[in-house]
mmCIF file of C-alpha atoms and ligand atoms in Angstrom:
data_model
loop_
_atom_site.group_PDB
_atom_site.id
_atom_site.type_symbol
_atom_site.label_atom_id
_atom_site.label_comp_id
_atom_site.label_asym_id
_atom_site.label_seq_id
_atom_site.Cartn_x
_atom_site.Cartn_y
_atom_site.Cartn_z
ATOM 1 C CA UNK A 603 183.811 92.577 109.314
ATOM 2 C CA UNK A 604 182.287 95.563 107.451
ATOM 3 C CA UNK A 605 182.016 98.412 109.499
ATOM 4 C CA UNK A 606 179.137 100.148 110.043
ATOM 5 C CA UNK A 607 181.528 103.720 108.638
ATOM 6 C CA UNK A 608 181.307 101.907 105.109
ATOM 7 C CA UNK A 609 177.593 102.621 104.730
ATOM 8 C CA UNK A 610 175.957 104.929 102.678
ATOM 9 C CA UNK A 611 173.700 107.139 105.684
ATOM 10 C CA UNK A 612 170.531 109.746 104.781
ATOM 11 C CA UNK A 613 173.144 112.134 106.192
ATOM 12 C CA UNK A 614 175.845 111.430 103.752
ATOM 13 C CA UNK A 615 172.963 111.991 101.074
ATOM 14 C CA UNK A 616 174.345 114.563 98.709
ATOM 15 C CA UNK A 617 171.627 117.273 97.620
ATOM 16 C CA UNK A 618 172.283 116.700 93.938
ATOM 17 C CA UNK A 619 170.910 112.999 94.544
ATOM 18 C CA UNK A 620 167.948 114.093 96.192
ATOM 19 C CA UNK A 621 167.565 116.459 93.076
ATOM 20 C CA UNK A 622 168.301 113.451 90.790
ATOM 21 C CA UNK A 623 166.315 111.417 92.494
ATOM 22 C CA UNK A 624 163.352 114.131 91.647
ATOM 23 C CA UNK A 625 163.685 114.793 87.864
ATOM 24 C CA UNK A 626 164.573 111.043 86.897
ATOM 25 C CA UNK A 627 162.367 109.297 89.059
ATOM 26 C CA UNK A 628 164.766 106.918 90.018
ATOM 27 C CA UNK A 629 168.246 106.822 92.166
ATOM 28 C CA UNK A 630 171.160 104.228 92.775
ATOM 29 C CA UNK A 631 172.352 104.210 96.526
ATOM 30 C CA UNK A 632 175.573 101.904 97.313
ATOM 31 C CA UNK A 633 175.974 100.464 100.233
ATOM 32 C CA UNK A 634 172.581 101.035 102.526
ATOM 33 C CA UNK A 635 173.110 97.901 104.141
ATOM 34 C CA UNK A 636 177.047 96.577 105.904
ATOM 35 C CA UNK A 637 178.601 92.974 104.640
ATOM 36 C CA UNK A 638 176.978 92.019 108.242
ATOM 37 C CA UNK A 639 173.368 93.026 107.374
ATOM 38 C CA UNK A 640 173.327 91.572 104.450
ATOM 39 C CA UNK A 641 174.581 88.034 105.555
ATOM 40 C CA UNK A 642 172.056 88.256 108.217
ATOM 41 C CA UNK A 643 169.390 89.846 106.087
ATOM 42 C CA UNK A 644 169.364 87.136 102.899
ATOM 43 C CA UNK A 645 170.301 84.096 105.208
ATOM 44 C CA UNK A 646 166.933 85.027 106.888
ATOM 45 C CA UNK A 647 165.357 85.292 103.504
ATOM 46 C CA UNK A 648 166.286 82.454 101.829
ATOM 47 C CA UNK A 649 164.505 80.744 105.307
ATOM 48 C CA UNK A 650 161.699 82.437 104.973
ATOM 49 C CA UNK A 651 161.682 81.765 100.657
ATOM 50 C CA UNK A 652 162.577 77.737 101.041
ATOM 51 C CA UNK A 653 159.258 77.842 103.865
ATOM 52 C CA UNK A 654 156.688 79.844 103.361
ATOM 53 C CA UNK A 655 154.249 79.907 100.383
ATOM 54 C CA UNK A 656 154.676 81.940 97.719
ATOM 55 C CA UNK A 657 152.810 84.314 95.157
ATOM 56 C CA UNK A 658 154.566 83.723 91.609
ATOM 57 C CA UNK A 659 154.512 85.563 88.345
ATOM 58 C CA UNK A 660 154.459 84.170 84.962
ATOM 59 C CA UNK A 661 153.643 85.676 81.755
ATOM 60 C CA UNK A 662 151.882 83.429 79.191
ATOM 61 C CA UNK A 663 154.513 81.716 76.538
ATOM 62 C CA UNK A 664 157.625 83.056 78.632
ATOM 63 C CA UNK A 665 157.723 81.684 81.692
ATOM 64 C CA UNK A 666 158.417 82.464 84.969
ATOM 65 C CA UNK A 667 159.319 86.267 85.600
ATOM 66 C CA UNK A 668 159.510 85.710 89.356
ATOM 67 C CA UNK A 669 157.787 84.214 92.882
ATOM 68 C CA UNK A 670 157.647 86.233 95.822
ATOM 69 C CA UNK A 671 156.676 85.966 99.961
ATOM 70 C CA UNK A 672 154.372 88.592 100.552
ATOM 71 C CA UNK A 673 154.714 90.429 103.384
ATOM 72 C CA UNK A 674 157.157 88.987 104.806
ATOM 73 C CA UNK A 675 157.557 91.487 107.434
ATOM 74 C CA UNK A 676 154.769 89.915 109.315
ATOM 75 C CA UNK A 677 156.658 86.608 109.076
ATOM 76 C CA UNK A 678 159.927 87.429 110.372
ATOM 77 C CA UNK A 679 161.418 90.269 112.789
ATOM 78 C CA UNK A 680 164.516 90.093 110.836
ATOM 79 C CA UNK A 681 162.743 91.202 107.950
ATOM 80 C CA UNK A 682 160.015 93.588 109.722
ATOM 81 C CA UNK A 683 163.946 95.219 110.738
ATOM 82 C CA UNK A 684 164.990 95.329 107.038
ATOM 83 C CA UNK A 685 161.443 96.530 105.553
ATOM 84 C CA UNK A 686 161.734 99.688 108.228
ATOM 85 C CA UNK A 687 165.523 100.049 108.621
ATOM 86 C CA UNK A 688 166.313 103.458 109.839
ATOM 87 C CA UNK A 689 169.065 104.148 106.739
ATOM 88 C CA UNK A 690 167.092 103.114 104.150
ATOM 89 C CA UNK A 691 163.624 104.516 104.877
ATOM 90 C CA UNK A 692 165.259 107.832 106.291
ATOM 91 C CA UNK A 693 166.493 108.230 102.909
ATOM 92 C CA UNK A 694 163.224 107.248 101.291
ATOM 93 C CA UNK A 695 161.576 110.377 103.624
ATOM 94 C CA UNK A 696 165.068 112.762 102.216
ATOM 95 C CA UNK A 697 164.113 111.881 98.626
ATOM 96 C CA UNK A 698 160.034 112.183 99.066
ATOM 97 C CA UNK A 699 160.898 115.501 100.981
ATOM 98 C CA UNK A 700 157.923 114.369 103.881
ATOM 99 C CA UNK A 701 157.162 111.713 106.354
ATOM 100 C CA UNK A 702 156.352 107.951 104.955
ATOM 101 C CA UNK A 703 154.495 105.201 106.352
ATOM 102 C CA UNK A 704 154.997 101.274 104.985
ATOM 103 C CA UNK A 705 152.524 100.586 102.643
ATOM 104 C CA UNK A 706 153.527 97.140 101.721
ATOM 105 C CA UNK A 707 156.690 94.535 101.692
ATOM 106 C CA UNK A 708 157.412 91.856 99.116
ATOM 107 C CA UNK A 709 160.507 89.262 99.355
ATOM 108 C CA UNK A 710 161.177 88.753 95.855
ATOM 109 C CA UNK A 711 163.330 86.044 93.942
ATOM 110 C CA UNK A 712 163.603 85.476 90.343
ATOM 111 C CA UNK A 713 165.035 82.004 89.687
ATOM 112 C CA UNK A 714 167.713 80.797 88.233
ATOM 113 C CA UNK A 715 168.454 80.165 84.347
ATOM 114 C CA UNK A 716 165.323 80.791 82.526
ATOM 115 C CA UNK A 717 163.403 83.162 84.576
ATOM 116 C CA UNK A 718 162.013 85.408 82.266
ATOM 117 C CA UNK A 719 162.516 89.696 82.125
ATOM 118 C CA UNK A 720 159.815 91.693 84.280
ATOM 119 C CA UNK A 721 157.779 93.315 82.103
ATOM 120 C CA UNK A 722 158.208 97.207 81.530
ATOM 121 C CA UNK A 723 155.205 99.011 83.950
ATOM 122 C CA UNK A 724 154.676 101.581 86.177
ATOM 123 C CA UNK A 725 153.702 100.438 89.667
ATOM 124 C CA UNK A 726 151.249 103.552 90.571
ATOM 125 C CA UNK A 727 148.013 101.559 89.390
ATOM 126 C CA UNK A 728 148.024 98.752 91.450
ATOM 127 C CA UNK A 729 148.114 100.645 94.616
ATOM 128 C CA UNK A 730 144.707 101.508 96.140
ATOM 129 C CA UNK A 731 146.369 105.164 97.597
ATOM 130 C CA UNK A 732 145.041 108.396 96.697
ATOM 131 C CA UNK A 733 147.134 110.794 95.245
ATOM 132 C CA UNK A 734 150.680 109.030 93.817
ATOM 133 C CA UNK A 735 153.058 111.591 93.943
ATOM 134 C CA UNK A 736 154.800 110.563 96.759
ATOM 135 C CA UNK A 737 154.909 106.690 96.605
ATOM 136 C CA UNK A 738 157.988 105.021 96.351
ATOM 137 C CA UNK A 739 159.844 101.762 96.855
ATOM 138 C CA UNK A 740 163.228 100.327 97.801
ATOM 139 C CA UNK A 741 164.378 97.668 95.994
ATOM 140 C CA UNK A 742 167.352 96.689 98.132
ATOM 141 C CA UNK A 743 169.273 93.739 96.539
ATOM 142 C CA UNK A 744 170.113 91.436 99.118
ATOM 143 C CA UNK A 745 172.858 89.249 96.677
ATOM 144 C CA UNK A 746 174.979 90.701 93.673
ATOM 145 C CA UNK A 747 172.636 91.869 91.024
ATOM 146 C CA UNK A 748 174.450 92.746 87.687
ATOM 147 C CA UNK A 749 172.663 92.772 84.133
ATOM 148 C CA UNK A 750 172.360 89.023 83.506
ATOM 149 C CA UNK A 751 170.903 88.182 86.942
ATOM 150 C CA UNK A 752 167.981 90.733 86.119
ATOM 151 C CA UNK A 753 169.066 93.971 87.334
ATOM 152 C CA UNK A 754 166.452 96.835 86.812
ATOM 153 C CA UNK A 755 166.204 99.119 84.028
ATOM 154 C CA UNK A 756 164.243 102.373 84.555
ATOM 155 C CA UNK A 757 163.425 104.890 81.633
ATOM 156 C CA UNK A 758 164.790 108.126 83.705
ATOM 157 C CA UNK A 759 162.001 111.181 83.713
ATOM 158 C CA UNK A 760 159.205 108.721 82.587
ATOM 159 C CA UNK A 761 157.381 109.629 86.312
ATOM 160 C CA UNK A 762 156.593 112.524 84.638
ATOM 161 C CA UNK A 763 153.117 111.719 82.995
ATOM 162 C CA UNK A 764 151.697 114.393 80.788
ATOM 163 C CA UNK A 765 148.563 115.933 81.349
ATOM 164 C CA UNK A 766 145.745 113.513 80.135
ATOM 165 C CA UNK A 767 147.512 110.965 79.630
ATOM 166 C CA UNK A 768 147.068 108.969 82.730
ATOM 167 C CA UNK A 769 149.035 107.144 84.512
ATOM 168 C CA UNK A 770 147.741 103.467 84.058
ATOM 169 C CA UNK A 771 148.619 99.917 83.700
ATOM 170 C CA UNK A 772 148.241 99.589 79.671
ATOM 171 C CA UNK A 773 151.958 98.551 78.053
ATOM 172 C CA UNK A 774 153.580 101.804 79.160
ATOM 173 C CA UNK A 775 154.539 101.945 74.889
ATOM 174 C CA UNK A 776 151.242 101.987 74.225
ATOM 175 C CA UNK A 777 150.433 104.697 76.251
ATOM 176 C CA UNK A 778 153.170 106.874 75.744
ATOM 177 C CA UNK A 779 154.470 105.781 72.092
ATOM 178 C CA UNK A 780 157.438 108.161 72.783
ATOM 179 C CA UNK A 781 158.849 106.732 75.598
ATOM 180 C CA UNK A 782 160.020 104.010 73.016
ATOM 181 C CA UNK A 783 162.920 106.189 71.895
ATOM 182 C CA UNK A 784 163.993 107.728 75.561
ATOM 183 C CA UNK A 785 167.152 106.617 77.190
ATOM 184 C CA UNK A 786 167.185 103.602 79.375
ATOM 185 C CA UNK A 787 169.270 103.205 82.438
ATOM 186 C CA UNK A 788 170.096 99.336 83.500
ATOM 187 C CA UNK A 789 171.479 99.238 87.370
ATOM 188 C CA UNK A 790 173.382 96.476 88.243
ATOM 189 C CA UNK A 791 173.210 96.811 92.179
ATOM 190 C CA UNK A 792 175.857 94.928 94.743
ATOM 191 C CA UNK A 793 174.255 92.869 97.348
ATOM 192 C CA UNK A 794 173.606 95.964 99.978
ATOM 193 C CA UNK A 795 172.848 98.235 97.814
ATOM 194 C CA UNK A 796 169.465 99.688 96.952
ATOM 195 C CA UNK A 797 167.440 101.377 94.343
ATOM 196 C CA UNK A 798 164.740 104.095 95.072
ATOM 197 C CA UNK A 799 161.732 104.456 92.226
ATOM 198 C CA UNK A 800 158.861 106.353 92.189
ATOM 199 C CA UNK A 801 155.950 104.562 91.538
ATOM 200 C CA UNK A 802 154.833 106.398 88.475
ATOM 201 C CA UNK A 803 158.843 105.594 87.047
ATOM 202 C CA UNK A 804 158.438 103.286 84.076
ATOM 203 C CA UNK A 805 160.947 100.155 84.428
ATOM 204 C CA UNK A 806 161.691 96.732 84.217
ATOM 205 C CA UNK A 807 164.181 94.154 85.024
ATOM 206 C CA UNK A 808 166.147 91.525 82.710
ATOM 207 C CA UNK A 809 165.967 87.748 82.756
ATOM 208 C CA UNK A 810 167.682 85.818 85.119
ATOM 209 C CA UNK A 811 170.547 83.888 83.221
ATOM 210 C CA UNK A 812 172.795 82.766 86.088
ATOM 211 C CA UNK A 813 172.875 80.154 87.991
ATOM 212 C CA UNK A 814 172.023 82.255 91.629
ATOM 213 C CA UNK A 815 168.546 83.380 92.344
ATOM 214 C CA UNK A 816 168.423 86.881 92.303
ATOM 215 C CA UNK A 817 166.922 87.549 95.561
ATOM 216 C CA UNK A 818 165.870 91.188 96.912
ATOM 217 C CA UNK A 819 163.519 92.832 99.296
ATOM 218 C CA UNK A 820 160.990 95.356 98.006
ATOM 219 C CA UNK A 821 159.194 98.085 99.974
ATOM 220 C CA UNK A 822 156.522 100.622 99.075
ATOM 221 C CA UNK A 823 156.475 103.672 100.805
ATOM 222 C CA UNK A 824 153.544 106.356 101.036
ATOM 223 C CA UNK A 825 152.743 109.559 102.339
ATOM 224 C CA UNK A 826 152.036 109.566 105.807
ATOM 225 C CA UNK A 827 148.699 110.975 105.850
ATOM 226 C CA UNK A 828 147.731 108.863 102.991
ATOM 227 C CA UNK A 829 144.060 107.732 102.385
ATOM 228 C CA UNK A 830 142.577 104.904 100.881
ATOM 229 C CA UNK A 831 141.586 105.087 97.504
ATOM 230 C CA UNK A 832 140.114 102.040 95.872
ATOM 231 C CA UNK A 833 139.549 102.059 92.151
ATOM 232 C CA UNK A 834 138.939 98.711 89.744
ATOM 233 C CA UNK A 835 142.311 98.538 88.351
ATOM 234 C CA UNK A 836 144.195 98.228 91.861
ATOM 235 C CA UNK A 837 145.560 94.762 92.542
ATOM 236 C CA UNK A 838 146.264 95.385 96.381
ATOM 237 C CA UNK A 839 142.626 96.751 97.877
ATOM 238 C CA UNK A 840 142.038 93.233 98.822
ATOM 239 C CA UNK A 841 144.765 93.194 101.710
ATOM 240 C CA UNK A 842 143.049 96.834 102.611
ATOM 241 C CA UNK A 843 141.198 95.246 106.069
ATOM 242 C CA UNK A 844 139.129 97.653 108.310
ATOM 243 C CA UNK A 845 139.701 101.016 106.325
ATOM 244 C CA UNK A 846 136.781 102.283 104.537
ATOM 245 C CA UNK A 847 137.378 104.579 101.324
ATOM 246 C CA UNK A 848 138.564 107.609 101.948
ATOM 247 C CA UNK A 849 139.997 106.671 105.204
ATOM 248 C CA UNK A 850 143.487 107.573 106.408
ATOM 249 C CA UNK A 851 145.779 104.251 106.064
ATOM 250 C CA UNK A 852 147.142 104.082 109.345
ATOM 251 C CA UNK A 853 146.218 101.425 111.161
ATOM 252 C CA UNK A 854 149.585 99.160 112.383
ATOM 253 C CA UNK A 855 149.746 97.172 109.263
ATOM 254 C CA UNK A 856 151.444 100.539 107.194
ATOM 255 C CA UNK A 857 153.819 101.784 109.885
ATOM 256 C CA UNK A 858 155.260 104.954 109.786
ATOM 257 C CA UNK A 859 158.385 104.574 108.946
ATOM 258 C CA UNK A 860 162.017 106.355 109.254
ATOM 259 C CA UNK A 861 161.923 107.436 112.708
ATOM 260 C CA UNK A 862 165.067 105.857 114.743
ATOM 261 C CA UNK A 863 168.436 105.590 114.138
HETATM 262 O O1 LIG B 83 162.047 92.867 90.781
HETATM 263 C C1 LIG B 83 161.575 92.997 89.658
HETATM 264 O O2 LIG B 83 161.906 92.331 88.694
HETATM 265 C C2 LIG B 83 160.536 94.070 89.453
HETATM 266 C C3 LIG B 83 160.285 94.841 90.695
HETATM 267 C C4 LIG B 83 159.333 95.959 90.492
HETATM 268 O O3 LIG B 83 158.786 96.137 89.441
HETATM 269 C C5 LIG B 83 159.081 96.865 91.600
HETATM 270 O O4 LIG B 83 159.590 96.640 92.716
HETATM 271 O O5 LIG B 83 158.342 97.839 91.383
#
């Protein structure tokens, strides 16, 4: 049994994370979750994966990158306790530097051999929030994760958009030719551990070329008091129900978040 001692806590945070976290746009954290939580949390997802319907990506001539149960918070308490656990979305608040609420939960899996890579993108676009310089989301691997099970790869200090050249969802090498020659970092994560990115972070993740699912639990996170903000481009206005533009997003569905434990 893992003890609880083992886990990386918001207060064992070091400030040169936090400050890593800021200029790279991007941060490893071991160990979020115990061996306990995460034989609890992925038995509970592979339940929820083998029975509920799921959303799936695949990019034309490549295949499958990966299928997903959206949010699956609202499907299972054991996940609604994973997408707001008190360790990982206090840390989430350290690294933003303010208060978060949920904006949205995704139980992904990318299948065995032959899934394809996840394209490189920012995620900033597709959200319907005003103002992006807070948003954020935990991608907390709930089995190992190195390279060849489709780790992510982030291109550190691409959040950093310069003037103009906004932030959108074209190929981010087309809109920032540059960022072609930049260093990229690959993470290989452990089952309980967790990455942080902010959603204007350019990144990706490899194909899947094992024979285990990668399976993982991602969580956007957004300013407290933000509003909605619906433009054509966004992909996740639809699920927006009852909040007219301009409107603070705080209804129960985007819980604030980090408060216990
Ligand atoms: O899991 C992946 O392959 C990609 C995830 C991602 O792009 C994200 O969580 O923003």
């Amino acid at each position: 049994m893992t003890k609880a001692t083992n886990t990386v806590t918001p207060e064992k945070l070091s400030p040169d994370l936090v400050e890593r976290y800021r200029s790279q746009g991007f941060v490893h954290v071991p160990r979020v979750l115990s061996a306990d939580e995460v034989r609890e949390f992925l038995a509970d997802a592979a339940e929820l994966l083998d029975l509920h319907e799921k959303a799936s990506w695949d990019e034309e001539g490549h295949g499958n990158v990966m299928d997903w149960v959206a949010a699956p918070e609202a499907k299972s308490a054991v996940m609604r306790r994973l997408a707001l656990h008190p360790g990982i979305t206090r840390i989430a608040e350290k690294l933003a530097g303010q208060p978060l609420r949920m904006f949205k939960s995704e139980l992904l899996r990318k299948r065995t051999i032959g899934a394809t890579r996840t394209p490189l993108h920012i995620d900033n676009p597709a959200f319907p929030i005003a103002g992006a310089d807070v948003t954020l989301t935990a991608w907390v691997a709930l089995v190992d994760v190195p390279t060849e099970r489709g780790c992510l790869t982030f291109i550190p200090g691409s959040h950093v958009w310069p003037e103009g050249s906004g932030a959108s969802s074209a190929e981010p090498f087309d809109a920032r030719p540059e960022l072609r020659w930049w260093p990229q970092a690959t993470i290989p994560l452990r089952a309980g551990d967790c990455t942080f990115h902010h959603s204007r972070t350019v990144h990706m993740a490899g194909t899947n070329e094992t024979d285990t699912a990668r399976i993982s639990l991602a969580t956007v996170y957004m300013d407290a008091t933000a509003t909605y903000h619906p433009t054509p481009e966004e992909t996740y206005q639809d699920e927006v129900v009852g909040i007219e533009p301009g409107g603070p997003l705080d209804t129960p569905r985007y819980p604030r978040v980090g408060l216990t434990g």
